[in-house]
Every structure is written in C-alpha cells, then in structure tokens.
Tab-separated table of C-alpha atoms and ligand atoms in Angstrom:
chain	number	residue	atom	x	y	z
O	223	MET	CA	0.079	0.147	-0.081
O	224	TRP	CA	2.543	2.738	1.064
O	225	LEU	CA	4.774	1.465	-1.892
O	226	SER	CA	2.039	2.556	-4.128
O	227	LYS	CA	1.612	5.859	-2.417
O	228	ILE	CA	5.457	6.472	-2.903
O	229	SER	CA	5.284	5.468	-6.587
O	230	GLU	CA	2.332	7.883	-7.060
O	231	PHE	CA	4.085	10.619	-5.254
O	232	LEU	CA	7.113	10.119	-7.555
O	233	THR	CA	5.264	9.969	-10.634
O	234	ASN	CA	3.215	13.157	-9.963
O	235	ASN	CA	6.383	15.027	-8.944
O	236	SER	CA	8.282	15.647	-12.496
O	237	ALA	CA	11.891	15.951	-11.199
O	238	VAL	CA	11.760	13.109	-8.869
O	239	GLY	CA	9.539	11.327	-11.557
O	240	ASN	CA	12.096	11.649	-14.030
O	241	LEU	CA	14.696	9.803	-11.882
O	242	THR	CA	12.140	6.971	-11.041
O	243	ILE	CA	11.345	6.491	-14.659
O	244	LEU	CA	15.406	5.991	-15.408
O	245	TYR	CA	15.602	3.695	-12.648
O	246	LYS	CA	12.453	1.886	-13.714
O	247	GLU	CA	13.794	1.245	-17.170
O	248	GLY	CA	17.084	0.003	-15.436
O	249	ILE	CA	19.122	2.555	-17.258
O	250	MET	CA	20.284	4.964	-14.534
O	251	ILE	CA	22.684	2.869	-12.227
O	252	ASP	CA	24.501	3.550	-8.976
O	253	PRO	CA	28.307	4.242	-9.576
O	254	GLU	CA	29.164	1.121	-7.417
O	255	LYS	CA	26.951	-1.242	-9.696
O	256	ALA	CA	28.063	0.391	-12.821
O	257	TYR	CA	31.647	-0.172	-11.850
O	258	LYS	CA	31.044	-3.636	-11.112
O	259	LYS	CA	29.066	-4.195	-14.690
O	260	ILE	CA	32.154	-2.719	-16.046
O	261	LEU	CA	34.502	-5.262	-14.420
O	262	GLU	CA	32.459	-7.979	-15.410
O	263	ASN	CA	32.624	-7.012	-19.000
O	264	THR	CA	36.225	-6.081	-19.327
O	265	SER	CA	37.723	-9.277	-18.218
O	266	ARG	CA	40.012	-10.704	-21.073
O	267	THR	CA	42.823	-13.187	-21.648
O	268	VAL	CA	45.855	-11.032	-21.900
O	269	GLU	CA	48.685	-11.866	-24.607
O	270	LEU	CA	52.441	-11.961	-23.180
O	271	LYS	CA	55.272	-10.590	-24.833
O	272	PRO	CA	59.110	-10.575	-24.183
O	273	CYS	CA	60.383	-7.205	-23.032
O	274	SER	CA	64.039	-6.236	-22.133
O	275	LEU	CA	64.729	-5.506	-18.698
O	276	THR	CA	65.331	-1.932	-19.064
O	277	ASP	CA	62.250	-1.273	-20.951
O	278	SER	CA	59.994	-2.742	-18.487
O	279	ILE	CA	59.574	0.121	-16.028
O	280	GLY	CA	55.775	0.521	-15.450
O	281	LYS	CA	54.675	-2.366	-17.471
O	282	ILE	CA	52.627	-5.335	-16.062
O	283	LEU	CA	54.530	-8.486	-15.512
O	284	GLY	CA	53.297	-11.537	-17.313
O	285	GLU	CA	54.225	-14.387	-15.282
O	286	ASP	CA	55.735	-15.463	-11.927
O	287	VAL	CA	59.520	-14.978	-11.505
O	288	PHE	CA	61.529	-17.727	-9.774
O	289	ALA	CA	65.081	-17.025	-8.882
O	290	THR	CA	67.512	-18.819	-10.884
O	291	GLU	CA	70.353	-17.766	-8.525
O	292	ASN	CA	71.164	-17.601	-4.707
O	293	ILE	CA	71.427	-13.905	-3.515
O	294	PRO	CA	73.902	-13.564	-2.480
O	295	PRO	CA	75.306	-16.339	-4.517
O	296	PHE	CA	78.109	-17.141	-1.618
O	297	ASP	CA	78.829	-16.311	1.939
O	298	LYS	CA	80.265	-12.765	1.850
O	299	SER	CA	81.623	-10.151	4.477
O	300	THR	CA	79.326	-7.359	5.264
O	301	PHE	CA	82.476	-5.309	6.917
O	302	ASP	CA	85.749	-4.267	5.862
O	303	GLY	CA	87.622	-6.142	8.445
O	304	PHE	CA	88.953	-9.524	9.410
O	305	ALA	CA	87.610	-12.837	8.931
O	306	PHE	CA	88.174	-15.815	11.337
O	307	ALA	CA	86.925	-19.418	11.963
O	308	SER	CA	84.352	-18.614	14.898
O	309	LYS	CA	85.485	-21.545	16.987
O	310	LYS	CA	89.061	-20.243	17.093
O	311	THR	CA	87.828	-17.084	18.645
O	312	LYS	CA	85.739	-18.276	21.427
O	313	ASN	CA	88.258	-18.135	24.165
O	314	ALA	CA	89.228	-14.378	23.387
O	315	SER	CA	88.688	-11.824	26.123
O	316	ALA	CA	90.065	-8.357	27.321
O	317	GLU	CA	91.940	-10.412	30.048
O	318	LYS	CA	93.110	-12.969	27.634
O	319	PRO	CA	93.126	-11.605	24.125
O	320	ILE	CA	94.071	-13.910	21.221
O	321	THR	CA	96.711	-12.825	18.827
O	322	PHE	CA	96.258	-13.831	15.145
O	323	GLU	CA	98.484	-14.046	12.166
O	324	VAL	CA	97.042	-12.189	9.068
O	325	ALA	CA	97.255	-14.565	6.340
O	326	THR	CA	96.248	-12.497	3.423
O	327	GLN	CA	93.771	-10.283	1.854
O	328	ILE	CA	90.728	-10.889	-0.033
O	329	PRO	CA	89.162	-7.788	-2.056
O	330	ALA	CA	85.471	-7.950	-3.386
O	331	GLY	CA	85.174	-9.817	-6.614
O	332	GLU	CA	87.967	-12.552	-5.638
O	333	THR	CA	87.314	-15.941	-6.378
O	334	ILE	CA	88.138	-18.513	-3.751
O	335	ILE	CA	90.557	-21.131	-5.172
O	336	LYS	CA	91.513	-23.829	-2.764
O	337	ASN	CA	94.825	-23.494	-1.435
O	338	LYS	CA	95.514	-20.206	-3.215
O	339	TYR	CA	96.057	-18.540	-0.156
O	340	GLY	CA	98.425	-21.182	1.368
O	341	LYS	CA	97.325	-22.815	4.871
O	342	LEU	CA	94.817	-20.604	6.236
O	343	GLU	CA	94.038	-22.808	9.279
O	344	GLY	CA	94.174	-20.877	12.874
O	345	LYS	CA	94.928	-17.402	11.278
O	346	ALA	CA	93.125	-14.360	10.374
O	347	VAL	CA	92.077	-13.108	6.706
O	348	ARG	CA	91.975	-9.461	5.849
O	349	ILE	CA	88.721	-9.040	4.016
O	350	MET	CA	86.879	-6.426	2.310
O	351	THR	CA	82.962	-5.690	2.288
O	352	GLY	CA	81.382	-8.086	-0.332
O	353	ALA	CA	84.340	-10.324	-0.647
O	354	PRO	CA	83.884	-14.258	-0.207
O	355	LEU	CA	84.879	-15.866	2.882
O	356	PRO	CA	87.646	-18.395	2.403
O	357	GLU	CA	86.430	-22.189	3.311
O	358	GLY	CA	86.675	-22.783	6.984
O	359	PHE	CA	85.937	-18.943	7.797
O	360	ASP	CA	82.392	-17.930	9.122
O	361	CYS	CA	82.717	-14.732	10.757
O	362	VAL	CA	84.100	-11.011	10.460
O	363	ILE	CA	85.260	-8.231	12.620
O	364	PRO	CA	85.216	-4.947	11.440
O	365	PHE	CA	88.803	-3.240	11.301
O	366	GLU	CA	87.966	-0.581	13.897
O	367	LYS	CA	87.502	-3.388	16.525
O	368	VAL	CA	90.669	-4.871	16.606
O	369	GLU	CA	94.330	-3.769	17.572
O	370	GLY	CA	97.212	-4.167	15.220
O	371	TYR	CA	96.546	-3.883	11.514
O	372	ASN	CA	99.489	-5.523	9.695
O	373	ASP	CA	100.919	-9.013	9.930
O	374	LYS	CA	99.360	-9.637	13.631
O	375	ILE	CA	96.060	-8.453	14.941
O	376	VAL	CA	94.695	-9.061	18.571
O	377	LEU	CA	91.141	-10.121	19.309
O	378	LYS	CA	89.454	-9.322	22.838
O	379	ILE	CA	86.082	-10.752	22.178
O	380	PRO	CA	84.874	-14.027	20.758
O	381	LEU	CA	83.036	-13.910	17.505
O	382	PHE	CA	79.862	-15.994	16.907
O	383	TYR	CA	79.091	-18.293	13.842
O	384	LYS	CA	77.969	-15.971	10.792
O	385	GLU	CA	78.794	-12.774	12.799
O	386	ASN	CA	78.845	-9.838	10.074
O	387	VAL	CA	78.413	-12.299	7.330
O	388	SER	CA	75.790	-12.525	4.938
O	389	SER	CA	75.015	-16.060	4.125
O	390	LYS	CA	74.485	-17.737	0.450
O	391	GLY	CA	70.920	-17.390	-0.194
O	392	GLU	CA	70.058	-15.409	2.718
O	393	GLU	CA	67.967	-12.627	0.618
O	394	ILE	CA	67.000	-14.914	-2.039
O	395	LYS	CA	66.805	-18.542	-2.528
O	396	LYS	CA	67.150	-20.358	-5.846
O	397	GLY	CA	63.769	-21.445	-6.887
O	398	GLU	CA	61.991	-18.928	-4.719
O	399	LYS	CA	59.094	-16.924	-6.186
O	400	VAL	CA	60.485	-13.526	-6.155
O	401	LEU	CA	57.449	-11.438	-8.113
O	402	GLU	CA	54.002	-12.475	-9.074
O	403	ALA	CA	52.387	-12.193	-12.221
O	404	GLY	CA	50.119	-8.952	-12.329
O	405	THR	CA	52.899	-6.625	-10.746
O	406	LYS	CA	53.555	-3.295	-12.143
O	407	ILE	CA	57.353	-3.237	-12.536
O	408	SER	CA	59.007	-0.236	-10.608
O	409	PRO	CA	62.610	0.538	-10.628
O	410	PHE	CA	63.054	-1.738	-7.249
O	411	HIS	CA	61.787	-4.872	-9.237
O	412	ILE	CA	64.316	-4.045	-11.851
O	413	GLY	CA	67.017	-3.694	-9.371
O	414	VAL	CA	65.809	-7.222	-7.801
O	415	LEU	CA	65.479	-8.674	-11.388
O	416	SER	CA	68.695	-7.397	-12.453
O	417	SER	CA	70.548	-8.792	-9.329
O	418	LEU	CA	69.366	-12.303	-10.456
O	419	GLY	CA	70.610	-11.917	-14.059
O	420	PHE	CA	67.295	-11.446	-15.690
O	421	ARG	CA	67.847	-9.598	-19.043
O	422	GLU	CA	64.389	-10.035	-20.339
O	423	ILE	CA	60.834	-10.794	-18.932
O	424	LYS	CA	57.562	-11.415	-19.980
O	425	ILE	CA	55.034	-8.779	-19.880
O	426	LYS	CA	51.236	-8.358	-20.575
O	427	LYS	CA	50.747	-6.886	-24.298
O	428	ALA	CA	49.308	-3.287	-23.691
O	429	PRO	CA	45.794	-3.289	-25.249
O	430	THR	CA	44.910	-0.894	-28.252
O	431	ILE	CA	42.380	1.710	-27.194
O	432	GLY	CA	40.470	3.381	-30.064
O	433	ILE	CA	39.259	7.166	-29.428
O	434	ILE	CA	36.466	8.934	-30.915
O	435	THR	CA	35.561	12.458	-30.146
O	436	THR	CA	32.107	13.857	-31.307
O	437	GLY	CA	30.709	17.238	-31.697
O	438	ASN	CA	30.107	19.880	-34.718
O	439	GLU	CA	32.039	22.753	-32.284
O	440	LEU	CA	35.173	20.855	-31.842
O	441	VAL	CA	38.523	22.255	-33.433
O	442	GLU	CA	42.128	20.790	-33.027
O	443	VAL	CA	44.772	23.105	-31.749
O	444	GLU	CA	46.325	23.706	-34.822
O	445	LYS	CA	43.098	25.508	-36.156
O	446	THR	CA	42.015	29.030	-35.519
O	447	LEU	CA	38.964	29.118	-33.226
O	448	GLU	CA	36.167	30.486	-34.838
O	449	LYS	CA	33.063	31.820	-33.131
O	450	GLY	CA	30.848	29.289	-31.324
O	451	LYS	CA	33.847	26.663	-31.577
O	452	ILE	CA	35.896	25.455	-28.781
O	453	ARG	CA	39.001	23.271	-28.736
O	454	ASN	CA	38.826	19.255	-28.610
O	455	SER	CA	40.654	19.077	-25.317
O	456	ASN	CA	39.142	15.728	-24.433
O	457	LYS	CA	41.016	14.209	-27.211
O	458	TYR	CA	44.603	15.390	-25.896
O	459	TYR	CA	43.717	14.439	-22.322
O	460	LEU	CA	42.956	10.753	-23.406
O	461	LEU	CA	45.515	10.199	-25.867
O	462	SER	CA	48.241	11.692	-23.318
O	463	TYR	CA	46.873	9.530	-20.430
O	464	LEU	CA	46.797	6.288	-22.128
O	465	GLN	CA	50.098	6.941	-24.028
O	466	SER	CA	51.828	7.799	-20.768
O	467	ILE	CA	50.908	4.099	-19.443
O	468	GLY	CA	52.058	2.438	-22.457
O	469	TYR	CA	49.128	1.683	-24.208
O	470	LYS	CA	48.652	1.744	-28.014
O	471	THR	CA	46.234	4.369	-29.019
O	472	LEU	CA	44.293	4.914	-32.268
O	473	PHE	CA	42.441	8.125	-32.695
O	474	TYR	CA	39.521	7.869	-35.046
O	475	GLY	CA	38.937	11.564	-35.680
O	476	ASN	CA	36.430	13.860	-34.234
O	477	VAL	CA	32.992	12.859	-35.876
O	478	HIS	CA	30.314	15.227	-36.736
O	479	ASP	CA	26.736	15.068	-35.148
O	480	SER	CA	25.877	12.720	-37.851
O	481	LEU	CA	24.056	9.298	-37.414
O	482	ASP	CA	25.626	7.670	-40.602
O	483	ASP	CA	29.068	9.095	-39.871
O	484	LEU	CA	29.163	7.719	-36.165
O	485	LYS	CA	28.107	4.425	-37.528
O	486	GLN	CA	30.721	4.162	-40.098
O	487	LYS	CA	33.409	5.230	-37.587
O	488	PHE	CA	32.266	3.017	-35.146
O	489	HIS	CA	32.285	-0.036	-37.376
O	490	LYS	CA	35.885	0.813	-38.675
O	491	ALA	CA	36.967	1.259	-35.018
O	492	LEU	CA	35.524	-1.870	-33.531
O	493	THR	CA	37.421	-4.247	-35.940
O	494	LYS	CA	40.888	-2.735	-34.919
O	495	VAL	CA	40.735	-1.858	-31.253
O	496	ASP	CA	40.656	-3.858	-27.725
O	497	PHE	CA	38.486	-1.023	-26.182
O	498	LEU	CA	37.030	1.640	-27.676
O	499	ILE	CA	36.405	5.334	-25.819
O	500	THR	CA	33.929	8.115	-27.243
O	501	THR	CA	33.296	11.338	-25.868
O	502	GLY	CA	30.309	13.603	-26.244
O	503	GLY	CA	26.883	13.205	-27.711
O	504	VAL	CA	25.465	10.765	-24.937
O	505	SER	CA	22.984	12.924	-23.015
O	506	VAL	CA	19.509	13.864	-24.118
O	507	GLY	CA	20.232	16.874	-26.805
O	508	ASP	CA	19.158	16.766	-30.436
O	509	TYR	CA	22.509	15.937	-31.523
O	510	ASP	CA	23.431	13.311	-28.879
O	511	LEU	CA	23.403	10.263	-31.467
O	512	VAL	CA	26.082	8.117	-29.489
O	513	PRO	CA	23.897	5.667	-27.703
O	514	ARG	CA	21.487	5.442	-30.856
O	515	ALA	CA	24.525	4.919	-33.453
O	516	LEU	CA	25.597	2.265	-31.153
O	517	LYS	CA	22.247	0.622	-31.059
O	518	GLU	CA	21.824	0.686	-34.579
O	519	ILE	CA	25.215	-1.118	-35.278
O	520	GLY	CA	24.278	-3.878	-32.869
O	521	ALA	CA	26.023	-3.042	-29.843
O	522	THR	CA	24.611	-4.421	-26.562
O	523	GLN	CA	23.980	-1.424	-23.952
O	524	ILE	CA	25.057	-2.424	-20.492
O	525	PHE	CA	24.042	0.722	-18.930
O	526	TRP	CA	23.383	4.243	-19.711
O	527	ARG	CA	23.216	7.264	-17.271
O	528	VAL	CA	25.298	6.571	-13.629
O	529	ASN	CA	23.705	8.083	-10.652
O	530	MET	CA	26.720	10.688	-9.872
O	531	LYS	CA	27.572	14.066	-10.860
O	532	PRO	CA	29.719	15.182	-12.846
O	533	GLY	CA	29.946	11.898	-15.172
O	534	LYS	CA	25.991	11.208	-15.172
O	535	PHE	CA	25.970	10.586	-18.812
O	536	MET	CA	27.920	7.780	-19.336
O	537	HIS	CA	26.878	4.754	-21.838
O	538	PHE	CA	28.789	1.362	-21.791
O	539	SER	CA	28.201	-1.067	-24.217
O	540	ILE	CA	29.802	-4.042	-25.929
O	541	PHE	CA	30.370	-4.844	-29.526
O	542	ASN	CA	31.771	-8.140	-30.604
O	543	ASN	CA	33.458	-8.446	-27.089
O	544	VAL	CA	34.735	-4.862	-27.657
O	545	PRO	CA	33.765	-2.757	-24.579
O	546	ILE	CA	32.972	0.720	-25.493
O	547	PHE	CA	32.990	3.443	-22.851
O	548	SER	CA	31.038	6.554	-24.177
O	549	LEU	CA	31.762	9.312	-21.925
O	550	SER	CA	30.432	12.936	-21.554
O	551	GLY	CA	31.765	15.316	-24.012
O	552	ASN	CA	32.045	17.990	-21.051
O	553	PRO	CA	35.463	17.660	-20.184
O	554	ALA	CA	34.871	17.737	-16.342
O	555	ALA	CA	32.253	15.010	-16.517
O	556	MET	CA	34.848	13.177	-19.044
O	557	THR	CA	37.660	13.111	-16.710
O	558	THR	CA	35.510	12.103	-13.560
O	559	SER	CA	34.016	9.440	-15.323
O	560	PHE	CA	37.310	8.163	-16.828
O	561	LYS	CA	39.023	8.295	-13.664
O	562	THR	CA	36.221	6.469	-11.430
O	563	MET	CA	34.948	4.297	-14.064
O	564	VAL	CA	37.418	3.517	-16.856
O	565	GLU	CA	40.996	3.798	-15.609
O	566	LYS	CA	41.003	1.114	-13.177
O	567	PRO	CA	38.903	-1.525	-15.138
O	568	LEU	CA	41.324	-0.721	-18.043
O	569	LEU	CA	44.344	-1.617	-15.854
O	570	LYS	CA	42.888	-4.312	-14.306
O	571	SER	CA	41.849	-5.928	-17.552
O	572	ASN	CA	45.270	-5.905	-18.622
O	573	GLY	CA	46.319	-8.056	-15.638
O	574	TYR	CA	47.318	-5.529	-13.281
O	575	SER	CA	46.670	-7.378	-10.067
O	576	ASN	CA	46.894	-4.387	-7.403
O	577	ILE	CA	43.402	-3.263	-7.905
O	578	GLY	CA	40.154	-3.993	-5.900
O	579	ASN	CA	36.957	-5.147	-7.373
O	580	GLU	CA	34.966	-2.046	-5.795
O	581	LEU	CA	34.726	1.200	-6.980
O	582	MET	CA	36.121	2.457	-3.572
O	583	SER	CA	38.766	-0.110	-2.994
O	584	GLU	CA	41.431	2.493	-3.417
O	585	SER	CA	39.745	5.076	-1.536
O	586	VAL	CA	41.068	6.666	1.718
O	587	SER	CA	39.662	8.510	4.627
O	588	ALA	CA	40.709	12.281	4.563
O	589	PHE	CA	39.130	15.113	7.024
O	590	LEU	CA	37.549	17.859	5.352
O	591	LYS	CA	39.296	20.998	5.674
O	592	GLN	CA	35.977	23.122	4.950
O	593	SER	CA	32.238	22.479	5.089
O	594	LEU	CA	30.926	21.351	1.850
O	595	LYS	CA	28.518	24.218	0.198
O	596	LYS	CA	25.634	22.061	-1.310
O	597	ASN	CA	23.577	19.612	1.185
O	598	SER	CA	22.517	16.557	0.591
O	599	CYS	CA	21.027	15.405	-2.830
O	600	SER	CA	19.700	12.134	-4.545
O	601	HIS	CA	23.035	11.529	-6.638
O	602	TRP	CA	26.689	10.529	-5.846
O	603	ARG	CA	28.700	13.714	-5.635
O	604	LEU	CA	31.971	13.409	-7.252
O	605	ILE	CA	34.279	16.557	-6.244
O	606	ARG	CA	37.637	17.445	-7.398
O	607	ALA	CA	39.543	17.930	-4.602
O	608	ARG	CA	43.211	18.252	-3.014
O	609	ARG	CA	44.557	16.197	-0.269
O	610	TRP	CA	47.533	16.850	1.846
O	611	ILE	CA	49.061	15.898	5.409
O	612	GLU	CA	49.342	18.301	7.948
O	613	ASP	CA	50.078	17.567	11.490
O	614	GLY	CA	50.171	14.022	10.601
O	615	LYS	CA	46.604	14.076	9.683
O	616	LEU	CA	45.298	13.611	5.957
O	617	TYR	CA	43.102	16.688	4.836
O	618	CYS	CA	41.191	17.597	1.787
O	619	LYS	CA	39.288	20.212	0.262
O	620	PRO	CA	37.683	20.917	-3.142
O	621	VAL	CA	39.198	22.821	-5.631
O	622	GLU	CA	38.014	26.553	-6.381
O	623	LYS	CA	35.423	26.326	-9.315
O	624	ASP	CA	34.484	22.894	-9.224
O	625	LYS	CA	31.045	23.332	-11.190
O	626	THR	CA	30.578	20.441	-13.477
O	627	GLY	CA	31.108	22.816	-16.597
O	628	ILE	CA	34.502	24.075	-15.381
O	629	SER	CA	37.267	21.988	-16.261
O	630	SER	CA	40.694	23.373	-16.101
O	631	THR	CA	40.628	23.607	-12.362
O	632	ILE	CA	41.366	19.753	-12.166
O	633	ILE	CA	44.886	20.918	-12.410
O	634	GLY	CA	44.802	21.680	-8.922
O	635	ALA	CA	43.342	18.585	-8.030
O	636	ASN	CA	45.051	15.447	-7.130
O	637	GLY	CA	41.773	13.412	-6.327
O	638	ILE	CA	38.153	13.127	-5.758
O	639	ILE	CA	35.892	13.437	-2.679
O	640	VAL	CA	33.057	10.992	-3.090
O	641	ILE	CA	29.819	11.941	-1.286
O	642	PRO	CA	27.099	9.095	-1.134
O	643	PRO	CA	23.428	10.281	-2.136
O	644	TYR	CA	21.318	11.542	0.798
O	645	SER	CA	24.148	12.044	3.044
O	646	SER	CA	23.663	14.675	6.045
O	647	PRO	CA	25.386	17.860	5.383
O	648	VAL	CA	29.107	17.543	5.202
O	649	LYS	CA	31.113	19.913	7.770
O	650	GLU	CA	34.715	20.796	8.218
O	651	ASN	CA	36.422	17.905	10.029
O	652	ASP	CA	34.138	15.313	8.967
O	653	LEU	CA	35.878	12.249	7.446
O	654	VAL	CA	35.295	12.026	3.823
O	655	ASP	CA	36.063	9.337	1.179
O	656	PHE	CA	38.719	10.217	-0.988
O	657	LEU	CA	39.841	8.544	-4.416
O	658	SER	CA	43.587	9.598	-5.361
O	659	PHE	CA	44.353	10.401	-8.872
O	660	ASN	CA	47.902	9.044	-8.277
O	661	GLU	CA	47.318	6.182	-6.227
O	662	LEU	CA	47.680	3.611	-9.022
O	663	LYS	CA	50.437	5.432	-10.947
O	664	GLU	CA	52.935	6.595	-8.355
O	665	GLU	CA	54.073	3.548	-6.517
O	666	PHE	CA	57.681	4.392	-7.096
I	728	LIG	N1	18.275	18.198	-21.075
I	728	LIG	C1	19.465	18.057	-20.406
I	728	LIG	N2	20.506	18.735	-20.924
I	728	LIG	C2	21.682	18.249	-20.280
I	728	LIG	C3	21.882	17.631	-19.068
I	728	LIG	C4	20.206	17.033	-18.642
I	728	LIG	O1	20.627	16.347	-17.566
I	728	LIG	N3	19.403	17.271	-19.345
I	728	LIG	N4	23.021	17.243	-18.586
I	728	LIG	C5	23.947	18.181	-18.643
I	728	LIG	C6	25.278	17.317	-18.485
I	728	LIG	S1	25.371	17.435	-16.809
I	728	LIG	C7	26.194	17.221	-19.251
I	728	LIG	S2	27.788	16.562	-18.477
I	728	LIG	C8	26.000	17.317	-20.647
I	728	LIG	C9	26.577	16.011	-21.237
I	728	LIG	O2	26.449	16.089	-22.479
I	728	LIG	P1	27.147	15.107	-23.562
I	728	LIG	O3	27.761	13.901	-22.848
I	728	LIG	O4	26.074	14.706	-24.581
I	728	LIG	O5	28.238	16.100	-24.152
I	728	LIG	P2	27.882	16.816	-25.381
I	728	LIG	O6	26.719	17.629	-25.321
I	728	LIG	O7	28.415	16.368	-26.719
I	728	LIG	O8	29.053	18.208	-24.913
I	728	LIG	C10	28.729	18.853	-23.733
I	728	LIG	C11	29.893	19.945	-23.291
I	728	LIG	O9	31.181	19.453	-23.580
I	728	LIG	C12	31.867	19.860	-24.500
I	728	LIG	N5	32.727	19.104	-25.525
I	728	LIG	C13	32.135	18.137	-26.033
I	728	LIG	N6	33.165	17.255	-26.554
I	728	LIG	C14	34.430	17.741	-26.117
I	728	LIG	C15	35.714	17.594	-26.160
I	728	LIG	N7	36.371	16.612	-27.040
I	728	LIG	N8	36.654	18.545	-25.761
I	728	LIG	C16	36.098	19.520	-25.250
I	728	LIG	N9	34.868	19.850	-24.998
I	728	LIG	C17	33.986	18.986	-25.459
I	728	LIG	C18	30.768	20.638	-25.669
I	728	LIG	O10	31.089	21.543	-26.485
I	728	LIG	C19	29.806	21.109	-24.445
I	728	LIG	O11	29.901	22.132	-24.127
I	728	LIG	O12	24.543	17.670	-20.846
I	728	LIG	C20	24.139	18.624	-20.241
I	728	LIG	N10	23.048	18.657	-20.899
I	729	MOO	O1	26.031	14.781	-15.529
I	729	MOO	MO1	27.098	15.967	-16.229
I	729	MOO	O2	27.763	14.245	-16.409
I	729	MOO	O3	27.327	16.304	-14.318
I	729	MOO	O4	28.416	16.340	-15.970
C-alpha cells in the first residue's frame, strides 16, 4: 500500500518522477554497480610478450618470476675487516686476548680457489666488504674493533658463527618465487630482477584503445578558433594519459553529429581495437546520437546514465567483445568518469593485479578542511579536490570552481571526494572518502 503511494508521489513530482523512470527502465545505475558491470564485461585473456629489463618500467609482469640464482651467491663479508673461524675465537677476552697472524687479503670480486692463499687454518684473513669468505671461515670483525693492522692482530672478544656475514641465499633462495604475475614493474623490481640476472622478462601486451570524439563545435589545437567553436581537449587528455601508461592508441578523428558518420566510424574502429572510448553526444540533446548509433550497429547496452555528478551521462556497451566506454563530452564530466569508471577497469583487464573489485577499493579517509557548500542530494557527488598531510593527518578540500562545466581547475586536484546520495550535510573536520588520482601510478 505505502509503496504504491510513494510511486504515485514520484510520478506526480516531475523532477523525482524522471529519476524514477530512469531507474525503472534499468538505465540509471549507481556508480558502484556500474563499476562492477564494467569489471564483469572487461575481463579478458591478455597475450604476453618479451620485454628487455630496461624497457619494462611501468609494465605489467606477465608471469611469476622464480629465482634462478641464490642472492648472495656465496657467504660474503658485510664489513671491511678480518675473517676468522669462529671456533678459534671463542676464548678471546679483554683479559686473555688472542693474537692472530694475518694470512692474506681478499678484495670483493675475488674468487675462492682452494689453497690459493696457502694454509689458512688458525689464522685471520684481511677481507673487504662483499668479498667471499674462504673455506673454513665463518665470521668477520670490522677493522676498528681490533688492535694491530699489519701482520698480526689482537682479538679481545669472541665472535659468533656468521657474525657480520651475509649467508648464501639469505636474501633470495634459488627456486623461490620473487615476483607475482600482475605486478606493475618499478625500479625496485628492476633492481631485484637484474641482481638475479634477468635480461628479459615476459610482460602483458598493452591493449589498443580507440578514441573517437564527437561534436560539430570541436576544433584541433592547430586550427583557428572561430565563433561558437571550442578546442577538442578531450582528445589530448585521453591520448596523452593512455600513452603515458604505455597503451597503444588509435585516434579515429572527431565525428560530426551525424548518425551515419558515427555508425561508419564505430564499425571501422571496432574491428581494430581492444577497447573503444568515445566522448560527447551521450545526453538527451537533439544531436546526442552516440547511444542510438551504437544501438543501430548492434552494440549491446550494459548501462546508460550513472547516478553521479559530474559524469551522469556515461553509456557503456559491448560490440563483438569490445567494451565501449561512451563518456560525456563535458571535459570535467569526462575526466571524472574516466578516473572513476574507466582507468582502473582498463588496468585491471590488462592484468594489473593491485586493483580491488570495488569502486572505492582504493579510497582513503581524509578530514574535510572546510564544510561543503551543497547539502544532501539524490546522486553521488564527485568533487575534484586536493589532499595533503598536515600535523600527521590527511586533509582534503575541493578545488575552487568545481562546477561541472568548469574543467581546467582539475589541474589543482589530486583526487576526488566521493559523497554518497542522501548524506547528511558534510562539515569541516568530517571524515570523507577520497579517491586519489595518483594512487595507481605513483608506486615508485
Ligand atoms: N536536457 C538536459 N541537458 C543536459 C543535461 C540534462 O540532464 N538534461 N545534462 C547536462 C550535463 S550535466 C552534461 S555533463 C552534458 C552531457 O552532454 P554530452 O555528454 O552529450 O556531451 P555534449 O553535449 O556533446 O557536450 C557537452 C559539453 O562538452 C563540450 N565538449 C564536447 N566534446 C568535447 C571535447 N572533445 N573537448 C572539449 N569539450 C568538449 C561541448 O562543447 C559541450 O559544451 O549534458 C548537459 N545537458
Ligand atoms: O551529469 Mo554531467 O555528466 O554532471 O557533468
């Protein structure tokens, strides 16, 4: 009974009524559900390809890596000093120091050849940091802890087995799993892989992403800006970002607002790419033809319209297994949708394992530096914002001019504050969820 009353109220109230209709038709979707649907429809098997170690920075490791060698490959000294057999030192003390004859010197890089140094038993050996311990020797004392430096030294303390020695395989054992497939390769990983002697590794082959922008009003940067026209900034944002993460991009041009031209371009692009991203023409204007063109070529719509702002007008569809992200033309909405809905699924579908399964998996909690202007509303609010650490606490605040139509202020942002629908007013010092732009990229 009360449900039908609510339904009656919603249908009679035009603003809320529209929203209900969108939900009823199953086309307006919550961001978290939209994100899940994207993940469900973008998982794929990624081909592997060889890559030289030096070119592998930022790439995704294709297979688990196992150590082919021990690190260190031999027992080595961790100090410049003198090596001994520990059992020969056990009676040394300040009262009863032991004098040792110094047999020889071993620099780092020296190979141990049996008997090369003559008979060493009962003697001390001068040894450098990183040099291998001769057979029968198992401990080292730094120079500064003994008296006498040349042929004879005086030891006043006992040394224990493996004191100041890094044992063979102590860091990494031969056969041990060192890195997991799906790891994004950082300089630290390259350092470890090089110490194991890998010159080449298998990486996930980067996907090819097609980009199509739409709109009669758009001009490229090299053209003069005539009255009524604006620059095609979405193209440059998307191309540069995708190239920066090593993805292959194919720009299919800016398509004017014509159904036939759009269908033709979609057909062309969809045979060549792993993913397609379009911008513009996805809302309800007379020239917003993208969803219709996609429907007419036979793409399956997964959703259209997400209950968030900016970025409400996002359409997601599939054609012959190629996922198609159709984002709003409005640059602020486009970047917000891209950052929340597209970036992580793209990386995840390319095998990057360090990404959660939820829209908010990578979010952090931050204290709001100033109360938010707007109060509660029925959609998710995604507010471009800056976060920083002050007195050991994470704070955030919206950028100036964060209106949907204003995009350039995103330069001052390093993430997005996410406010769920129907939240109570958010005040200064309240904790809010913050999605960082750089969380995924800057791991090194
Ligand atoms: N009747 C309604 N109209 C609009 C609504 C609505 O709810 N009802 N929502 C508004 C909101 S919010 C948005 S966002 C936009 C979304 O529109 P589209 O995604 O269809 O995008 P366009 O109409 O093509 O363009 C919007 C805006 O962005 C500029 N643009 C487009 N492409 C680019 C590009 N590649 N580079 C830079 N700028 C671009 C374009 O010139 C427009 O100014 O709909 C509202 N309308
Ligand atoms: O819905 Mo629009 O996508 O806010 O910017």
